[in-house]
Amino acid sequence: MVLRKNSTRLNSILVAKEKAISNRMACGGKMGITLTIIIPVFNTPKDLLERCIRSIPFQDERIEVIVVDDGSCEETAKHLRMLQCEDASFRLHTQTNAGQNAARESGLKLSHGVYVLFLDSDDYLDSEAILYIIDLLAQNHPDILAYGIQYVDRAGRPITGKRRCEERYIPIETKHYLIETSALWGQIISRSLFFDPSIEFCKTCRVGEDLATLIPLLLKADTIAATNLNAYYYVQHNNSITHSQGEALSLDILLAFDFILEHIENGETYTQEIEWLAILHILYYGTFRVMGDQSAGIAARRQLSNFMRQHFPAWRQNPIFLMNVQRRGLPFWLVVTGQWRFYSLLKLLKSKLSKLKLFPVA
């Protein structure tokens, strides 16, 4: 009986909160909503989910938050309702499991902000930086604004960082930004870009889905800018999608590039940049994904090479690739050109020499 009373009270609180949020959303631009933060959730660990949501500055009325529960288990769904009841003024949308990009798309359809930020539910934000960035958006009106990213472990301890620039705000060229980004969560995007009928979320793959969605958006943007503010904390842990991508998904990157090639209209302007992205994501990262199992990996590696031969036959002459060979050295060249056996031998040799303190492991 007590449980039923508590459940009824919780539901009534949630209904009241949802009604208040809906009234605010109905006013749209009249309420001055600058930024919509969209968080897709699927069975995210409680501690990470709670830290993610509580990192958002809800007190600022220029921000709206939409959490999309993409078919999570009952435990996660209940935790979301509790967070919404306690102190978080976010809108909660529930759907059957359809994948991360489908959840992002659902959130976008419900959004009212001038800009959108896609926040993964195991990551979190720097609330002060976000508030400052909203001011930058209002002052400069870029189509896309990239911010600094801090990579941390599950406990929040810094691992490494990615600083976009040294200035508080600076415009950057599309060709430069194309070759250094791959994730939808790495920047704030004007919602108007999604109104273009040629723009859609890639939902055909799990490896490369962010890249496939982002590249057409970047090519549509008139102005791209960056700030030196570190606004996003990317959490590296064993349960994340990045760390759990196995060989079963390894060839999904080819589906991602099929999507990119089908959806870019002015790709000829950035042929070298897109070709470089294919080299990096298909021949380099793709090789590491498929070569865990030697027998299956060889066949998969052949598929990766055949895709490059078909769509980017002159990739070995790509100037960005040649520059990176000089910068990254022999191990990079061996992996990209398919010399996996020599790469493995080189790695083994370095390991043995490092034990003798004759050669540091790269």
Coordinates of C-alpha atoms in Angstrom, one line a residue:
M1 CA 0.0 0.0 0.0
V2 CA 2.8 2.4 0.8
L3 CA 4.6 1.5 -2.4
R4 CA 1.4 2.3 -4.4
K5 CA 1.1 5.7 -2.6
N6 CA 4.7 6.5 -3.4
S7 CA 4.3 5.5 -7.0
T8 CA 1.2 7.6 -7.4
R9 CA 2.9 10.6 -5.8
L10 CA 5.9 10.2 -8.1
N11 CA 3.7 9.9 -11.2
S12 CA 1.8 13.0 -10.2
I13 CA 5.0 15.0 -9.7
L14 CA 6.3 13.8 -13.1
V15 CA 3.0 14.8 -14.8
A16 CA 3.2 18.3 -13.3
K17 CA 6.8 18.7 -14.4
E18 CA 6.1 17.4 -17.9
K19 CA 3.2 19.8 -18.2
A20 CA 5.4 22.8 -17.1
I21 CA 8.1 21.8 -19.6
S22 CA 5.6 21.3 -22.4
N23 CA 4.1 24.8 -21.7
R24 CA 7.6 26.3 -21.9
M25 CA 8.3 24.4 -25.2
A26 CA 5.1 25.5 -26.7
C27 CA 6.4 29.1 -26.5
G28 CA 9.4 28.0 -28.6
G29 CA 11.6 31.0 -29.6
K30 CA 9.5 33.3 -27.5
M31 CA 11.2 31.8 -24.5
G32 CA 14.6 32.4 -26.0
I33 CA 15.8 28.8 -26.1
T34 CA 19.3 29.0 -27.6
L35 CA 20.5 25.4 -27.0
T36 CA 18.8 22.0 -26.9
I37 CA 20.9 19.3 -25.3
I38 CA 19.8 15.8 -26.6
I39 CA 20.8 12.8 -24.5
P40 CA 20.1 9.3 -25.9
V41 CA 20.1 6.7 -23.2
F42 CA 20.3 2.9 -23.4
N43 CA 21.0 1.0 -20.2
T44 CA 23.7 3.5 -19.0
P45 CA 25.2 2.7 -15.6
K46 CA 23.5 4.7 -12.9
D47 CA 26.5 6.6 -11.7
L48 CA 27.5 7.7 -15.2
L49 CA 23.9 8.7 -16.1
E50 CA 23.5 10.7 -13.0
R51 CA 26.7 12.6 -13.4
C52 CA 25.8 13.3 -17.1
I53 CA 22.4 14.8 -16.3
R54 CA 23.6 16.7 -13.2
S55 CA 26.4 18.4 -15.2
I56 CA 23.8 20.4 -17.2
P57 CA 23.0 24.0 -16.0
F58 CA 19.3 23.6 -15.8
Q59 CA 18.8 26.9 -14.1
D60 CA 19.5 28.8 -17.4
E61 CA 16.3 29.2 -19.3
R62 CA 18.2 29.4 -22.6
I63 CA 18.7 25.7 -22.4
E64 CA 16.3 22.8 -22.9
V65 CA 17.2 19.2 -22.3
I66 CA 15.6 16.2 -24.0
V67 CA 16.5 12.7 -22.7
V68 CA 15.5 9.9 -25.1
D69 CA 15.2 6.5 -23.4
D70 CA 15.9 4.2 -26.3
G71 CA 14.2 1.1 -24.9
S72 CA 16.3 0.7 -21.7
C73 CA 15.7 -1.9 -19.1
E74 CA 13.2 -1.1 -16.3
E75 CA 15.9 -0.3 -13.8
T76 CA 17.4 2.5 -16.1
A77 CA 13.9 3.8 -16.9
K78 CA 13.0 4.0 -13.3
H79 CA 16.3 5.8 -12.5
L80 CA 15.5 8.3 -15.2
R81 CA 12.1 9.0 -13.7
M82 CA 13.6 9.5 -10.3
L83 CA 16.2 11.9 -11.6
Q84 CA 13.5 13.9 -13.4
C85 CA 11.5 14.0 -10.2
E86 CA 14.3 15.1 -7.9
D87 CA 16.0 18.1 -9.5
A88 CA 16.3 17.9 -13.2
S89 CA 13.9 19.8 -15.5
F90 CA 14.4 17.7 -18.6
R91 CA 11.9 16.3 -21.0
L92 CA 11.8 12.5 -21.1
H93 CA 10.8 10.7 -24.3
T94 CA 10.6 6.9 -24.3
Q95 CA 10.7 4.7 -27.4
T96 CA 11.5 1.1 -28.4
N97 CA 15.1 0.4 -29.0
A98 CA 16.1 1.7 -32.4
G99 CA 19.8 2.7 -32.0
Q100 CA 21.7 5.8 -30.9
N101 CA 21.1 7.9 -34.0
A102 CA 17.4 7.1 -34.1
A103 CA 17.2 8.3 -30.5
R104 CA 19.0 11.5 -31.5
E105 CA 16.6 12.0 -34.4
S106 CA 13.7 11.6 -32.0
G107 CA 15.1 14.2 -29.7
L108 CA 15.8 16.6 -32.6
K109 CA 12.1 16.4 -33.7
L110 CA 11.1 17.5 -30.2
S111 CA 13.7 20.3 -29.9
H112 CA 13.1 24.0 -30.0
G113 CA 16.6 25.4 -29.6
V114 CA 18.5 27.5 -32.2
Y115 CA 21.4 25.1 -31.7
V116 CA 21.7 21.4 -30.6
L117 CA 24.3 19.5 -28.7
F118 CA 24.3 15.7 -28.7
L119 CA 25.5 14.5 -25.3
D120 CA 26.3 10.8 -24.8
S121 CA 24.7 9.5 -21.6
D122 CA 28.0 8.3 -20.1
D123 CA 29.8 11.6 -20.8
Y124 CA 29.3 15.0 -19.1
L125 CA 29.6 18.7 -19.6
D126 CA 31.4 21.7 -18.0
S127 CA 28.4 23.8 -17.1
E128 CA 30.3 27.1 -16.8
A129 CA 31.9 26.5 -20.3
I130 CA 28.4 25.8 -21.8
L131 CA 27.0 29.0 -20.4
Y132 CA 29.9 31.0 -21.9
I133 CA 29.5 29.2 -25.2
I134 CA 25.8 30.2 -25.3
D135 CA 27.0 33.8 -25.2
L136 CA 29.5 33.1 -28.0
L137 CA 26.7 31.6 -30.1
A138 CA 24.4 34.7 -29.5
Q139 CA 27.2 37.1 -30.4
N140 CA 28.7 35.3 -33.5
H141 CA 25.9 33.0 -35.0
P142 CA 28.1 30.3 -36.5
D143 CA 26.5 27.2 -38.1
I144 CA 28.9 25.0 -36.1
L145 CA 31.0 25.7 -33.0
A146 CA 33.6 23.2 -31.9
Y147 CA 34.8 23.1 -28.3
G148 CA 37.6 21.6 -26.4
I149 CA 37.3 18.0 -25.2
Q150 CA 38.8 16.4 -22.1
Y151 CA 39.2 12.6 -22.1
V152 CA 38.8 11.1 -18.7
D153 CA 38.5 7.7 -17.0
R154 CA 35.3 6.5 -15.3
A155 CA 36.3 8.3 -12.1
G156 CA 36.8 11.6 -13.9
R157 CA 40.6 11.5 -13.9
P158 CA 42.1 13.2 -16.9
I159 CA 43.7 11.0 -19.6
T160 CA 44.3 13.4 -22.4
G161 CA 42.7 16.5 -24.0
K162 CA 41.9 17.9 -27.4
R163 CA 42.1 21.6 -27.6
R164 CA 40.5 23.1 -30.8
C165 CA 42.4 26.4 -30.8
E166 CA 44.1 28.9 -28.6
E167 CA 41.5 31.7 -29.0
R168 CA 38.2 32.1 -27.2
Y169 CA 36.5 32.3 -30.6
I170 CA 37.9 31.8 -34.1
P171 CA 36.5 30.9 -37.5
I172 CA 38.0 27.8 -39.1
E173 CA 38.0 26.4 -42.6
T174 CA 35.8 23.5 -43.5
K175 CA 38.7 21.5 -45.0
H176 CA 40.7 21.8 -41.8
Y177 CA 37.9 20.8 -39.5
L178 CA 36.8 17.9 -41.8
I179 CA 40.1 16.0 -41.1
E180 CA 40.1 16.3 -37.4
T181 CA 36.5 15.4 -36.3
S182 CA 34.4 12.3 -36.3
A183 CA 31.9 12.5 -33.5
L184 CA 28.5 14.2 -33.3
W185 CA 29.2 15.1 -29.7
G186 CA 32.3 17.2 -30.6
Q187 CA 30.5 20.4 -31.5
I188 CA 27.3 22.4 -31.2
I189 CA 25.3 22.4 -34.5
S190 CA 22.7 24.9 -35.8
R191 CA 19.3 23.1 -35.8
S192 CA 18.5 24.8 -39.2
L193 CA 21.1 22.6 -40.9
F194 CA 18.9 19.6 -40.2
F195 CA 16.0 21.2 -42.1
D196 CA 17.8 20.5 -45.4
P197 CA 16.0 17.4 -46.9
S198 CA 19.4 15.9 -47.9
I199 CA 20.5 15.8 -44.3
E200 CA 19.6 12.7 -42.3
F201 CA 20.9 10.5 -39.5
C202 CA 22.8 7.4 -40.6
K203 CA 21.1 4.5 -39.0
T204 CA 22.5 1.6 -41.1
C205 CA 25.6 1.0 -39.0
R206 CA 27.0 1.2 -35.5
V207 CA 30.6 1.9 -36.4
G208 CA 31.0 5.2 -38.1
E209 CA 27.4 6.4 -37.7
D210 CA 28.6 9.7 -36.2
L211 CA 31.1 10.3 -39.0
A212 CA 28.5 9.4 -41.6
T213 CA 26.0 11.9 -40.2
L214 CA 28.5 14.7 -39.5
I215 CA 30.3 14.9 -42.8
P216 CA 27.2 16.0 -44.9
L217 CA 26.4 18.5 -42.1
L218 CA 29.9 20.1 -42.2
L219 CA 29.6 20.4 -46.0
K220 CA 26.3 22.3 -45.6
A221 CA 27.6 24.7 -43.0
D222 CA 28.5 28.2 -44.1
T223 CA 30.5 29.1 -41.0
I224 CA 32.4 26.8 -38.7
A225 CA 34.2 28.2 -35.6
A226 CA 36.1 26.9 -32.6
T227 CA 36.6 27.9 -29.0
N228 CA 39.4 27.0 -26.6
L229 CA 36.9 26.3 -23.8
N230 CA 36.8 22.7 -22.7
A231 CA 33.1 22.0 -22.5
Y232 CA 32.9 18.2 -23.0
Y233 CA 34.2 15.3 -20.9
Y234 CA 34.5 12.1 -22.8
V235 CA 34.5 9.1 -20.5
Q236 CA 36.6 6.1 -21.5
H237 CA 35.4 2.9 -19.9
N238 CA 35.1 -0.8 -20.9
N239 CA 31.3 -0.7 -21.3
S240 CA 31.3 2.2 -23.8
I241 CA 30.4 1.4 -27.5
T242 CA 33.8 2.5 -28.6
H243 CA 35.5 -0.1 -26.4
S244 CA 32.9 -2.9 -27.1
Q245 CA 33.0 -2.8 -30.9
G246 CA 34.0 -6.3 -31.9
E247 CA 34.7 -7.9 -35.2
A248 CA 31.0 -8.5 -35.8
L249 CA 30.6 -4.8 -36.4
S250 CA 34.1 -4.2 -38.0
L251 CA 32.8 -3.9 -41.5
D252 CA 30.1 -1.4 -40.6
I253 CA 32.5 1.3 -41.4
L254 CA 32.0 0.5 -45.1
L255 CA 28.3 1.1 -44.7
A256 CA 29.1 4.4 -43.1
F257 CA 31.2 5.5 -46.1
D258 CA 28.6 4.2 -48.5
F259 CA 26.2 6.6 -46.7
I260 CA 28.7 9.5 -46.9
L261 CA 29.3 9.1 -50.6
E262 CA 25.5 9.0 -51.2
H263 CA 24.8 12.1 -49.2
I264 CA 27.4 14.6 -50.1
E265 CA 26.6 17.0 -52.9
N266 CA 29.7 19.1 -53.0
G267 CA 32.2 16.4 -52.1
E268 CA 34.4 17.1 -55.1
T269 CA 35.4 20.3 -53.3
Y270 CA 36.9 18.3 -50.5
T271 CA 38.0 15.1 -52.3
Q272 CA 41.4 14.9 -50.6
E273 CA 39.9 15.4 -47.1
I274 CA 37.2 12.8 -47.6
E275 CA 39.7 10.3 -49.1
W276 CA 41.9 10.9 -46.1
L277 CA 39.1 10.1 -43.7
A278 CA 38.5 6.9 -45.6
I279 CA 42.2 6.0 -45.3
L280 CA 42.2 6.7 -41.6
H281 CA 38.9 5.1 -40.6
I282 CA 38.8 2.1 -43.1
L283 CA 42.5 1.1 -43.6
Y284 CA 43.9 2.2 -40.2
Y285 CA 41.2 2.0 -37.5
G286 CA 39.3 -0.6 -39.5
T287 CA 42.4 -2.9 -39.7
F288 CA 42.8 -2.9 -35.9
R289 CA 39.1 -3.9 -35.5
V290 CA 39.3 -6.9 -37.9
M291 CA 42.7 -8.3 -37.1
G292 CA 42.0 -9.7 -33.7
D293 CA 41.1 -13.0 -35.3
Q294 CA 43.8 -13.8 -37.8
S295 CA 41.8 -16.1 -40.1
A296 CA 38.6 -14.0 -40.2
G297 CA 40.6 -10.8 -40.1
I298 CA 42.5 -11.5 -43.3
A299 CA 39.2 -11.9 -45.3
A300 CA 37.8 -8.8 -43.7
R301 CA 41.0 -6.8 -44.4
R302 CA 40.6 -7.8 -48.0
Q303 CA 37.1 -6.3 -48.1
L304 CA 38.4 -3.1 -46.6
S305 CA 41.1 -2.9 -49.3
N306 CA 38.7 -3.7 -52.1
F307 CA 36.4 -0.9 -51.0
M308 CA 39.2 1.6 -51.1
R309 CA 40.4 0.3 -54.5
Q310 CA 36.8 0.7 -55.9
H311 CA 36.0 4.2 -54.4
F312 CA 39.4 5.8 -53.8
P313 CA 41.8 4.1 -56.3
A314 CA 44.5 6.7 -56.0
W315 CA 44.5 6.9 -52.2
R316 CA 48.3 6.2 -51.9
Q317 CA 49.0 9.6 -53.5
N318 CA 46.8 11.5 -51.1
P319 CA 48.9 14.4 -49.8
I320 CA 47.3 14.3 -46.4
F321 CA 48.1 10.6 -46.1
L322 CA 51.7 11.2 -47.2
M323 CA 52.1 14.0 -44.7
N324 CA 50.8 11.7 -41.9
V325 CA 53.1 8.9 -42.9
Q326 CA 56.0 11.3 -42.2
R327 CA 54.4 12.4 -39.0
R328 CA 53.2 9.0 -37.6
G329 CA 56.1 6.9 -38.9
L330 CA 56.6 3.3 -40.1
P331 CA 54.0 1.6 -37.9
F332 CA 51.2 3.7 -39.3
W333 CA 52.4 3.0 -42.9
L334 CA 52.6 -0.7 -42.3
V335 CA 49.0 -0.9 -41.0
V336 CA 47.5 1.3 -43.7
T337 CA 49.3 -0.5 -46.5
G338 CA 48.3 -4.0 -45.3
Q339 CA 51.6 -5.1 -43.9
W340 CA 50.0 -6.4 -40.7
R341 CA 52.5 -9.2 -40.2
F342 CA 55.5 -6.8 -40.4
Y343 CA 53.7 -4.5 -38.1
S344 CA 53.2 -7.3 -35.6
L345 CA 56.8 -8.3 -35.8
L346 CA 57.9 -4.7 -35.3
K347 CA 55.7 -4.3 -32.3
L348 CA 57.1 -7.6 -30.8
L349 CA 60.6 -6.4 -31.4
K350 CA 60.0 -3.1 -29.8
S351 CA 58.5 -4.9 -26.8
K352 CA 61.5 -7.1 -26.3
L353 CA 63.9 -4.3 -26.7
S354 CA 62.0 -2.1 -24.3
K355 CA 62.4 -4.9 -21.6
L356 CA 66.1 -4.6 -22.2
K357 CA 65.7 -0.8 -21.9
L358 CA 67.1 -0.3 -25.4
F359 CA 64.0 0.9 -27.2
P360 CA 61.0 2.7 -25.8
V361 CA 57.6 1.3 -26.8
A362 CA 55.7 3.7 -29.0

